[in-house]
Coordinates of C-alpha atoms in Angstrom, one line a residue:
Chain V
X129 CA -22.1 63.8 39.1
X130 CA -24.5 61.9 36.9
X131 CA -27.4 64.3 37.3
X132 CA -26.8 66.5 34.3
X133 CA -26.3 63.4 32.3
X134 CA -29.7 62.0 33.4
X135 CA -31.4 65.3 32.7
X136 CA -29.8 65.3 29.2
X137 CA -31.1 61.8 28.5
X138 CA -34.6 62.8 29.7
X139 CA -34.5 65.8 27.4
X140 CA -33.4 63.7 24.5
X141 CA -36.3 61.3 25.1
X142 CA -38.7 64.1 25.4
X143 CA -37.6 65.6 22.2
X144 CA -37.7 62.3 20.5
X145 CA -41.2 61.6 21.7
X146 CA -42.3 65.1 20.9
X147 CA -40.9 64.8 17.4
X148 CA -42.7 61.5 16.7
X149 CA -46.0 62.9 18.1
X150 CA -45.9 65.8 15.7
X151 CA -45.3 63.3 12.8
X152 CA -48.8 61.7 13.0
X153 CA -50.7 59.1 15.0
X154 CA -48.7 56.9 17.3
X155 CA -47.1 53.9 15.6
X156 CA -45.7 52.0 18.5
X157 CA -48.4 51.7 21.2
X158 CA -48.0 49.9 24.4
X159 CA -50.8 49.1 26.8
X160 CA -50.2 47.8 30.3
X161 CA -53.8 47.5 31.5
X162 CA -56.5 45.0 30.6
X163 CA -59.2 47.6 29.8
X164 CA -56.9 49.8 27.7
X165 CA -55.8 46.6 25.9
X166 CA -59.4 46.0 24.9
X167 CA -60.1 49.5 23.7
X168 CA -56.9 49.6 21.8
X169 CA -57.6 46.3 20.0
X170 CA -61.0 47.5 19.1
X171 CA -59.7 50.7 17.5
X172 CA -56.3 50.1 16.1
X173 CA -54.9 47.6 13.6
X174 CA -52.4 45.1 15.0
X175 CA -49.4 46.6 13.2
X176 CA -49.4 49.6 15.4
X177 CA -49.7 47.7 18.7
X178 CA -46.4 46.8 20.1
X179 CA -47.3 45.3 23.5
X180 CA -50.3 44.3 25.5
X181 CA -50.7 43.3 29.1
X182 CA -50.7 39.7 30.2
X183 CA -54.3 39.8 31.3
X184 CA -55.3 40.2 27.6
X185 CA -54.6 36.4 27.3
X186 CA -57.0 35.5 30.0
X187 CA -60.0 33.8 28.4
X188 CA -62.4 34.8 31.1
X189 CA -61.4 38.5 31.5
X190 CA -60.4 39.5 28.0
X191 CA -63.1 40.1 25.4
X192 CA -60.6 40.0 22.6
X193 CA -57.4 38.1 22.8
X194 CA -54.3 38.8 20.8
X195 CA -52.0 36.2 19.2
X196 CA -49.0 36.1 21.6
X197 CA -46.8 35.3 18.6
X198 CA -47.6 38.5 16.9
X199 CA -47.5 40.9 19.8
X200 CA -45.2 41.3 22.8
X201 CA -46.9 40.5 26.1
X202 CA -45.9 42.6 29.1
X203 CA -46.2 42.3 32.9
X204 CA -46.4 46.1 33.2
X205 CA -42.8 46.5 34.1
X206 CA -41.0 49.6 32.9
X207 CA -37.8 47.7 32.1
X208 CA -39.9 45.6 29.6
X209 CA -41.6 48.6 28.1
X210 CA -38.7 50.9 27.6
X211 CA -36.7 48.7 25.1
X212 CA -39.8 48.6 22.9
X213 CA -39.4 52.3 22.2
X214 CA -43.1 53.1 22.5
X215 CA -44.5 56.4 21.3
X216 CA -47.7 56.0 23.4
X217 CA -48.2 54.1 26.7
X218 CA -51.7 53.4 28.0
X219 CA -52.4 52.5 31.6
X220 CA -55.3 52.2 34.0
X221 CA -55.7 54.5 37.0
X222 CA -55.3 52.0 39.8
X223 CA -53.1 49.2 38.9
X224 CA -49.5 49.7 38.0
X225 CA -49.6 53.3 39.2
X226 CA -45.9 53.3 40.0
X227 CA -44.9 51.9 36.7
X228 CA -46.9 54.5 34.9
X229 CA -45.5 57.3 37.1
X230 CA -42.0 56.2 36.5
X231 CA -42.5 56.0 32.7
X232 CA -44.0 59.5 32.8
X233 CA -41.0 60.8 34.7
X234 CA -38.7 59.3 32.1
X235 CA -40.4 61.4 29.5
X236 CA -42.7 58.9 27.8
X237 CA -46.2 59.9 26.8
X238 CA -48.4 58.1 29.2
X239 CA -52.1 58.3 29.1
X240 CA -54.1 57.1 32.2
X241 CA -57.7 55.8 31.8
X242 CA -59.9 55.8 34.9
X243 CA -62.4 52.9 35.0
X244 CA -65.9 54.2 34.3
X245 CA -69.2 53.1 35.7
X246 CA -71.7 54.5 33.2
X247 CA -72.4 54.4 29.5
X248 CA -71.6 58.1 29.2
X249 CA -68.2 57.5 30.8
X250 CA -67.8 54.6 28.4
X251 CA -68.4 56.9 25.4
X252 CA -66.0 59.5 26.8
X253 CA -63.2 57.0 27.3
X254 CA -63.7 55.5 23.9
X255 CA -63.6 58.9 22.2
X256 CA -60.6 59.9 24.1
X257 CA -58.7 56.8 23.1
X258 CA -59.8 57.2 19.5
X259 CA -58.4 60.7 19.5
X260 CA -55.1 59.6 21.0
X261 CA -54.6 56.9 18.4
X262 CA -55.9 58.9 15.5
X263 CA -59.0 56.7 14.8
X264 CA -61.8 59.1 15.6
X265 CA -64.0 57.9 12.7
X266 CA -63.6 54.3 13.8
X267 CA -64.5 55.2 17.3
X268 CA -67.6 57.0 16.3
X269 CA -68.8 54.0 14.2
X270 CA -68.2 51.6 17.0
X271 CA -70.3 53.8 19.3
X272 CA -73.0 54.1 16.7
X273 CA -73.3 50.3 16.3
X274 CA -73.3 50.0 20.1
X275 CA -76.1 52.5 20.4
X276 CA -78.1 50.7 17.7
X277 CA -77.8 47.4 19.5
X278 CA -78.8 49.0 22.9
X279 CA -81.8 50.6 21.3
X280 CA -82.9 47.3 19.7
X281 CA -82.6 45.5 23.1
X282 CA -85.0 47.7 24.8
X283 CA -87.3 48.4 21.8
X284 CA -90.0 46.2 23.1
X285 CA -90.2 47.9 26.4
X286 CA -93.5 49.5 27.3
X287 CA -92.6 52.8 29.0
X288 CA -95.6 52.7 31.2
X289 CA -95.2 49.1 32.4
X290 CA -93.5 48.0 35.6
X291 CA -90.0 46.7 34.9
X292 CA -89.2 43.2 36.2
X293 CA -86.5 43.3 38.8
X294 CA -83.1 41.6 38.7
X295 CA -80.1 41.4 40.9
X296 CA -76.5 40.7 40.0
X297 CA -75.3 38.1 42.6
X298 CA -71.7 37.0 42.4
X299 CA -69.7 34.7 44.6
X300 CA -69.4 36.0 48.2
X301 CA -72.6 37.9 47.7
X302 CA -71.2 40.7 45.6
X303 CA -73.8 42.8 43.9
X304 CA -73.9 46.0 41.9
X305 CA -76.0 49.0 42.4
X306 CA -77.2 51.7 39.9
X307 CA -73.9 53.5 39.6
X308 CA -72.0 50.6 38.1
X309 CA -71.4 49.2 34.7
X310 CA -73.6 46.2 35.5
X311 CA -76.3 48.5 36.8
X312 CA -76.3 50.4 33.6
X313 CA -76.5 47.2 31.6
X314 CA -79.4 46.0 33.7
X315 CA -81.2 49.3 33.1
X316 CA -80.5 49.3 29.4
X317 CA -81.9 45.8 29.1
X318 CA -85.2 46.9 30.7
X319 CA -84.7 45.6 34.3
X320 CA -85.2 47.3 37.6
X321 CA -82.1 46.8 39.8
X322 CA -83.2 45.0 43.0
X323 CA -79.9 45.8 44.7
X324 CA -81.1 49.4 44.9
X325 CA -84.0 48.3 47.1
X326 CA -81.4 46.9 49.5
X327 CA -79.6 50.2 49.7
X328 CA -76.7 49.4 47.4
X329 CA -75.6 52.3 45.1
X330 CA -72.2 51.0 43.9
X331 CA -70.4 47.7 44.4
X332 CA -70.8 45.8 47.6
X333 CA -71.7 42.6 49.3
X334 CA -75.4 41.8 49.8
X335 CA -76.2 39.4 52.7
X336 CA -78.6 36.6 51.8
X337 CA -81.4 37.9 53.9
X338 CA -81.3 41.3 52.4
X339 CA -81.3 39.8 48.9
X340 CA -84.4 37.8 49.8
X341 CA -86.3 40.8 50.9
X342 CA -85.8 42.5 47.6
X343 CA -87.5 39.5 45.9
X344 CA -85.8 39.8 42.4
X345 CA -87.5 38.1 39.5
X346 CA -84.2 37.1 38.1
X347 CA -80.7 36.5 39.5
X348 CA -77.7 37.2 37.3
X349 CA -74.2 35.9 37.8
X350 CA -70.8 35.8 36.1
X351 CA -68.7 32.7 36.0
X352 CA -65.2 33.5 36.9
X353 CA -62.9 30.5 36.8
X354 CA -65.7 28.1 36.0
X355 CA -65.0 24.5 37.0
X356 CA -63.2 25.4 40.1
X357 CA -64.6 24.9 43.6
X358 CA -64.5 27.1 46.7
X359 CA -66.7 28.3 49.5
X360 CA -67.6 31.3 47.4
X361 CA -69.0 29.1 44.6
X362 CA -70.7 26.9 47.2
X363 CA -72.4 30.0 48.5
X364 CA -73.9 30.6 45.1
X365 CA -75.4 27.1 45.1
X366 CA -77.4 27.8 48.3
X367 CA -80.9 26.2 47.6
X368 CA -82.7 29.4 48.7
X369 CA -81.5 31.2 45.6
X370 CA -83.3 28.8 43.4
X371 CA -86.5 28.9 45.6
X372 CA -86.4 32.6 45.5
X373 CA -86.8 32.8 41.7
X374 CA -89.2 29.8 41.6
X375 CA -86.6 27.4 40.3
X376 CA -85.6 29.7 37.5
X377 CA -81.9 29.3 36.9
X378 CA -79.5 32.3 37.2
X379 CA -78.8 34.1 34.0
X380 CA -75.1 34.0 33.2
X381 CA -73.3 36.9 31.7
X382 CA -69.6 36.3 30.8
X383 CA -67.3 38.5 33.0
X384 CA -65.4 39.7 29.9
X385 CA -68.5 41.6 28.7
X386 CA -68.7 43.9 31.6
X387 CA -65.5 43.9 33.5
X388 CA -64.1 46.6 31.1
X389 CA -66.2 49.4 29.7
X390 CA -66.4 49.2 25.9
X391 CA -68.9 48.7 23.0
X392 CA -69.0 45.0 23.8
X393 CA -71.4 45.8 26.7
X394 CA -74.1 45.7 24.0
X395 CA -73.6 41.9 24.0
X396 CA -74.2 41.8 27.8
X397 CA -77.3 43.9 27.3
X398 CA -78.6 41.6 24.6
X399 CA -78.1 38.5 26.8
X400 CA -80.0 40.3 29.6
X401 CA -82.8 41.4 27.2
X402 CA -83.2 37.7 26.1
X403 CA -83.4 36.7 29.7
X404 CA -86.1 39.3 30.2
X405 CA -88.0 37.9 27.3
X406 CA -87.8 34.5 29.0
X407 CA -89.5 35.9 32.0
X408 CA -92.8 36.5 30.2
Chain C
X171 CA -69.3 14.4 96.0
X172 CA -68.7 18.2 96.1
X173 CA -71.3 20.7 97.1
X174 CA -71.8 21.8 93.5
X175 CA -72.7 18.3 92.3
X176 CA -76.1 18.4 90.6
X177 CA -78.3 15.4 90.0
X178 CA -77.8 14.1 86.5
X179 CA -81.5 14.3 85.4
X180 CA -81.8 17.9 86.6
X181 CA -78.7 18.8 84.7
X182 CA -79.8 17.2 81.5
X183 CA -83.3 18.8 81.6
X184 CA -81.9 22.2 82.5
X185 CA -79.3 22.2 79.8
X186 CA -81.8 20.9 77.2
X187 CA -84.2 23.7 78.0
X188 CA -81.3 26.2 77.7
X189 CA -80.4 24.8 74.2
X190 CA -84.0 25.0 73.1
X191 CA -84.4 28.6 74.4
X192 CA -81.1 29.7 72.7
X193 CA -82.2 28.0 69.5
X194 CA -85.4 29.9 69.4
X195 CA -83.6 33.2 70.1
X196 CA -81.2 32.3 67.3
X197 CA -84.2 32.0 64.9
X198 CA -85.4 35.4 65.9
X199 CA -82.1 37.3 65.5
X200 CA -80.9 38.5 62.1
X201 CA -80.5 41.6 60.0
X202 CA -84.2 42.2 59.8
X203 CA -86.9 41.5 62.5
X204 CA -88.8 38.3 61.6
X205 CA -92.3 37.7 62.8
X206 CA -91.5 34.2 64.1
X207 CA -94.9 32.6 64.6
X208 CA -96.1 34.0 61.2
X209 CA -93.1 32.8 59.4
X210 CA -93.3 29.4 61.0
X211 CA -96.9 29.0 59.9
X212 CA -96.1 30.1 56.4
X213 CA -93.2 27.7 56.3
X214 CA -95.5 24.8 57.3
X215 CA -97.9 25.8 54.5
X216 CA -95.0 25.4 52.1
X217 CA -95.4 29.0 51.0
X218 CA -92.5 30.7 49.4
X219 CA -93.0 34.0 51.2
X220 CA -89.9 35.9 52.1
X221 CA -90.3 35.3 55.8
X222 CA -90.9 31.6 55.4
X223 CA -87.8 31.3 53.1
X224 CA -85.6 33.2 55.6
X225 CA -86.8 31.1 58.5
X226 CA -86.6 27.7 56.9
X227 CA -83.7 28.1 54.5
X228 CA -81.3 30.5 56.3
X229 CA -82.0 30.7 60.0
X230 CA -83.1 27.2 60.7
X231 CA -80.1 25.5 59.2
X232 CA -77.9 28.1 61.0
X233 CA -79.4 27.3 64.4
X234 CA -79.4 23.5 63.8
X235 CA -75.8 23.4 62.6
X236 CA -74.6 25.6 65.5
X237 CA -76.3 23.3 68.0
X238 CA -74.8 20.1 66.4
X239 CA -71.3 21.5 65.8
X240 CA -71.3 22.9 69.4
X241 CA -72.5 19.6 70.8
X242 CA -69.9 17.6 68.8
X243 CA -67.1 19.9 70.0
X244 CA -68.2 19.8 73.6
X245 CA -68.5 16.0 73.5
X246 CA -65.2 15.6 71.8
X247 CA -63.5 17.8 74.4
X248 CA -65.0 15.7 77.2
X249 CA -64.0 12.5 75.6
X250 CA -60.4 13.6 74.9
X251 CA -60.0 14.9 78.5
X252 CA -61.3 11.6 79.8
X253 CA -59.2 9.5 77.5
X254 CA -56.0 11.3 77.9
X255 CA -56.7 12.0 81.6
X256 CA -55.4 15.5 80.9
X257 CA -57.4 18.7 81.6
X258 CA -55.9 20.5 78.6
X259 CA -56.8 18.0 76.0
X260 CA -59.3 19.4 73.5
X261 CA -60.0 19.0 69.7
X262 CA -57.9 22.1 69.1
X263 CA -55.0 21.2 71.2
X264 CA -54.4 17.7 69.9
X265 CA -54.7 18.7 66.3
X266 CA -58.0 17.1 65.4
X267 CA -59.5 20.5 64.4
X268 CA -56.7 21.7 62.2
X269 CA -56.3 18.2 60.7
X270 CA -60.0 18.2 59.9
X271 CA -59.7 21.6 58.3
X272 CA -56.9 20.4 56.1
X273 CA -58.8 17.3 55.1
X274 CA -61.9 19.4 54.3
X275 CA -59.9 21.9 52.3
X276 CA -58.4 19.2 50.2
X277 CA -61.8 17.7 49.6
X278 CA -63.5 21.0 48.6
X279 CA -61.0 22.9 46.6
X280 CA -59.8 20.0 44.5
X281 CA -63.2 19.1 43.2
X282 CA -64.1 16.0 45.2
X283 CA -67.5 17.4 46.4
X284 CA -68.7 17.6 42.9
X285 CA -68.2 13.8 42.6
X286 CA -69.3 12.7 46.0
X287 CA -71.8 14.5 48.2
X288 CA -70.3 13.5 51.5
X289 CA -66.7 14.4 50.4
X290 CA -66.4 17.3 52.9
X291 CA -67.1 15.4 56.1
X292 CA -65.2 12.4 54.9
X293 CA -62.2 14.6 54.2
X294 CA -62.5 16.2 57.5
X295 CA -62.7 12.9 59.3
X296 CA -59.6 11.5 57.5
X297 CA -57.7 14.7 58.2
X298 CA -58.7 14.7 61.9
X299 CA -57.7 11.0 62.3
X300 CA -54.4 11.6 60.7
X301 CA -53.5 14.6 62.8
X302 CA -54.5 13.0 66.1
X303 CA -52.6 9.9 65.2
X304 CA -49.5 11.9 64.6
X305 CA -49.9 13.8 68.0
X306 CA -50.3 10.5 69.9
X307 CA -47.3 9.1 68.0
X308 CA -45.2 12.1 68.9
X309 CA -46.2 12.5 72.5
X310 CA -46.2 8.8 73.4
X311 CA -48.6 6.8 75.5
X312 CA -48.4 8.2 79.0
X313 CA -47.6 11.7 77.9
X314 CA -47.3 14.5 80.5
X315 CA -48.9 17.9 79.9
X316 CA -45.9 19.5 78.4
X317 CA -45.2 16.7 75.9
X318 CA -48.8 16.6 74.8
X319 CA -49.0 20.4 74.3
X320 CA -45.7 20.4 72.4
X321 CA -46.8 17.6 70.1
X322 CA -50.1 19.4 69.6
X323 CA -48.3 22.6 68.7
X324 CA -46.1 20.9 66.3
X325 CA -48.9 19.1 64.5
X326 CA -51.1 22.2 64.5
X327 CA -48.4 24.3 62.9
X328 CA -47.8 21.6 60.3
X329 CA -51.5 21.4 59.6
X330 CA -51.8 25.2 59.2
X331 CA -48.8 25.2 56.8
X332 CA -50.4 22.5 54.8
X333 CA -53.8 24.3 54.7
X334 CA -52.0 27.5 53.5
X335 CA -50.2 25.5 50.8
X336 CA -53.3 23.8 49.7
X337 CA -55.3 27.0 49.4
X338 CA -52.5 28.7 47.6
X339 CA -52.3 25.9 45.0
X340 CA -56.1 25.5 44.7
X341 CA -57.5 26.3 41.2
X342 CA -60.1 28.7 42.5
X343 CA -59.1 32.4 42.8
X344 CA -61.2 32.7 45.9
X345 CA -59.3 30.1 47.8
X346 CA -56.7 32.2 49.7
X347 CA -59.2 34.6 51.1
X348 CA -61.3 31.9 52.5
X349 CA -58.5 30.9 54.8
X350 CA -60.1 33.1 57.5
X351 CA -63.3 31.1 57.4
X352 CA -61.5 27.8 57.9
X353 CA -59.3 29.1 60.7
X354 CA -61.9 31.0 62.6
X355 CA -65.1 29.1 61.8
X356 CA -68.6 30.3 60.9
X357 CA -72.1 29.0 60.7
X358 CA -73.5 31.9 58.7
X359 CA -75.4 31.3 55.4
X360 CA -75.4 27.5 55.7
X361 CA -78.1 25.6 54.0
X362 CA -80.3 22.7 55.0
X363 CA -78.3 20.6 52.5
X364 CA -75.2 21.4 54.7
X365 CA -77.2 20.2 57.7
X366 CA -78.1 16.9 56.1
X367 CA -74.5 16.3 55.0
X368 CA -73.3 17.0 58.5
X369 CA -75.9 14.9 60.3
X370 CA -75.0 11.4 59.1
X371 CA -71.4 11.2 60.1
X372 CA -72.1 13.2 63.3
X373 CA -74.7 10.7 64.5
X374 CA -72.4 7.9 63.7
X375 CA -69.6 9.6 65.7
X376 CA -72.0 10.3 68.6
X377 CA -73.1 6.6 68.7
X378 CA -69.5 5.5 68.9
X379 CA -68.8 7.9 71.8
X380 CA -72.0 7.6 73.7
X381 CA -71.5 4.2 75.2
X382 CA -68.0 4.9 76.4
X383 CA -68.9 6.6 79.7
X384 CA -68.4 3.6 81.9
X385 CA -65.0 2.8 80.3
X386 CA -63.9 6.4 80.8
X387 CA -64.9 6.3 84.5
X388 CA -62.8 3.1 84.9
X389 CA -59.9 4.7 83.1
X390 CA -59.6 7.4 85.9
X391 CA -58.4 4.6 88.2
X392 CA -55.4 4.0 85.9
X393 CA -55.0 1.8 82.9
X394 CA -54.0 -1.4 84.8
X395 CA -57.0 -1.1 87.1
X396 CA -59.3 -0.4 84.1
X397 CA -57.9 -3.5 82.4
X398 CA -58.8 -5.7 85.4
X399 CA -62.3 -4.2 85.3
X400 CA -62.6 -5.7 81.8
X401 CA -62.0 -2.7 79.7
X402 CA -60.1 -3.4 76.5
X403 CA -57.9 -0.3 76.4
X404 CA -56.7 -0.7 72.9
X405 CA -60.2 -1.2 71.5
X406 CA -61.5 1.7 73.6
X407 CA -58.8 4.0 72.2
X408 CA -59.6 3.2 68.6
X409 CA -63.3 3.6 69.2
X410 CA -62.8 7.0 70.8
X411 CA -60.4 8.2 68.2
X412 CA -62.8 7.1 65.4
X413 CA -65.7 8.7 67.2
X414 CA -63.9 12.0 67.8
X415 CA -62.6 12.2 64.3
X416 CA -66.0 11.5 62.9
X417 CA -67.7 14.2 65.0
X418 CA -65.0 16.8 64.8
X419 CA -64.1 16.0 61.2
X420 CA -67.7 16.5 60.1
X421 CA -68.2 19.6 62.3
X422 CA -65.1 21.4 61.1
X423 CA -65.7 20.5 57.4
X424 CA -69.0 22.4 57.5
X425 CA -68.3 25.2 60.0
X426 CA -64.6 25.6 60.0
X427 CA -62.3 25.3 63.0
X428 CA -64.0 26.8 66.0
X429 CA -61.7 27.2 68.9
X430 CA -62.1 26.7 72.6
X431 CA -65.5 25.1 72.9
X432 CA -64.0 21.6 73.5
X433 CA -61.7 23.1 76.2
X434 CA -64.0 25.4 78.1
X435 CA -67.3 23.5 78.2
X436 CA -66.0 20.3 79.9
X437 CA -64.1 22.4 82.5
X438 CA -67.1 24.6 83.4
X439 CA -69.4 21.6 83.8
X440 CA -67.1 19.1 85.4
X441 CA -67.7 20.2 89.0
X442 CA -71.4 19.8 88.4
X443 CA -71.0 16.1 87.5
X444 CA -68.8 15.3 90.5
X445 CA -65.7 15.1 88.2
X446 CA -66.9 11.8 86.7
X447 CA -66.0 11.6 83.0
X448 CA -68.8 9.3 82.2
X449 CA -71.5 11.7 83.4
X450 CA -69.7 14.6 81.7
X451 CA -70.3 13.3 78.2
X452 CA -73.9 14.2 77.4
X453 CA -73.7 17.2 79.7
X454 CA -70.8 18.5 77.8
X455 CA -72.5 18.0 74.5
X456 CA -75.5 20.0 75.6
X457 CA -73.2 22.7 77.1
X458 CA -71.3 22.9 73.8
X459 CA -74.5 23.3 71.8
X460 CA -75.6 26.1 74.2
X461 CA -72.2 27.9 74.1
X462 CA -72.0 27.9 70.3
X463 CA -75.6 29.0 69.9
X464 CA -74.8 31.9 72.3
X465 CA -71.7 32.9 70.4
X466 CA -73.6 32.8 67.1
X467 CA -76.3 35.0 68.6
X468 CA -73.6 37.4 69.8
X469 CA -72.0 37.6 66.4
X470 CA -75.3 38.9 65.0
X471 CA -75.6 41.6 67.6
X472 CA -72.6 43.5 66.1
X473 CA -73.4 46.4 63.8
X474 CA -74.3 45.5 60.2
X475 CA -71.4 45.2 57.8
X476 CA -68.9 43.9 60.3
X477 CA -68.6 40.3 59.3
X478 CA -67.4 38.8 62.6
X479 CA -66.7 35.1 62.5
X480 CA -68.1 33.1 65.4
X481 CA -64.6 31.8 66.2
X482 CA -63.5 35.3 67.1
X483 CA -66.1 35.4 69.9
X484 CA -65.3 31.9 71.2
X485 CA -61.6 32.8 71.2
X486 CA -62.2 36.1 73.1
X487 CA -63.9 34.1 75.8
X488 CA -61.8 30.9 75.6
X489 CA -58.3 32.4 75.5
X490 CA -58.6 34.2 78.9
X491 CA -60.2 31.1 80.3
X492 CA -57.2 29.1 79.0
X493 CA -54.8 31.5 80.7
X494 CA -56.7 31.2 83.9
X495 CA -56.4 27.4 83.6
X496 CA -52.7 27.6 83.2
X497 CA -52.3 29.9 86.2
X498 CA -54.5 27.6 88.3
X499 CA -52.3 24.6 87.3
X500 CA -49.2 26.5 88.1
X501 CA -50.5 27.5 91.6
X502 CA -51.6 24.0 92.4
X503 CA -48.2 22.5 91.4
X504 CA -46.3 24.8 93.7

């Protein structure tokens, strides 16, 4: 009995969203995913952002954090998002899949961003976001600045010389191969990725013995939840890791610089390039 | 004296050689073949070559810790079975393992290790002592098999619940996933630092337990008879409790809760010592060391990538053995 009524509502919403889309760039943007939060904040002025996900308040995961008094913070629940009357909803591909699907079914314009593992993918995602929110020029300038910084970081590299090797080593032995964001950052900073020697192409756990055989010159880690204790953290304090690099401490790159793909990866590359300088 | 009774010195030498042999095999097994002699020579020369590092920093602590933890568990099992005069008593059954795990979890995840280097084994010891005390309190002094098992089940469940709660409330985001390690046990990727932390409290515990052989022999004749032989039952009990909680507490705090070694080893070796609890102590320690080394070797024979915990193997062997024990007890009570 209610079916025609429901269809009518969906139709109305569709028309409404269609009408506002035709009127210009979206004015009421909602993001329910950490990485789309970050890209959005980089491109769009706060007045057009209606809601961001709760992870954007996490000081270790979020590169840029909003003022919770100025913007609504959501837990990615459709019942929170709908009353905000969004004209664009941004979501990641893996988390909150059902929420995104439901919102799409209800007729809202939902754009899904897949996490990328390369600099090219980063540029594609940024350009796509910039197009959606009507800030193409801003997007291009952000990319231009990023490319400048990346070039500067590897400017002193001698193309013929052997690159020093480094391995990302996180709690529980997690490391990153070439086809990851961290792998790209390592390469851009002038390192050879030691994890590749151990046979790792993407993300994965590297047993201690395998890591030792690759003999990296430098170990890189990211502090997640610093100041807490666990077996995983204890594993990272294994004395052999220090002996492996001749007592050289691990280089620390904040998680928030490479957990989401965005122009801020240049900062990670700069930290790594400095670490490479320190090796000489 | 049964036909299987073996002279004590032969038993000790044989088992020691077995432990040594398994220890050397343990040093050779790993993800990559290691030229053992070469690596050992490089390690002595203090060279930082890959082989030397792997041998001295990864495989050596692993073998040493497996031997010590196995010995502690075997010894504790023999002591508990002698003290409670109950063939089913073991560190796992009377709650000392899970109590130790709870104490260690509290010490690690809430930051005490940063302040005090020996926080882990101390936490394990306090947890173990507390849990065992509760079991004895619940079961009463001359507890029968059923009462003891029931009390153990109750305290084990409570300890498990407390461990889950503690890991859930712990500040670290990695805490919950590490529950498996605490419940199944592992000696992988331990360091020499872990070994030194483990050694002190363990030796202290072994010292307390070592001299109790004669008292345990006397105890088999009954408490009153033992009393007339000059054994101070109360002091003995305290000494054994303390010794067991030191050894098991330290062992579990470094390697997690490894099941069944304290149950299986004394049973297997008891016929060979003529069923005398006193003789069983050292023999059980050596047997425990051998068994855990064997299990740890077995764990590394699985295909790469499968991160099997050593407690899985000991459970696979120990649980059927436990069932067999129950069946045997049933048959004999008919």
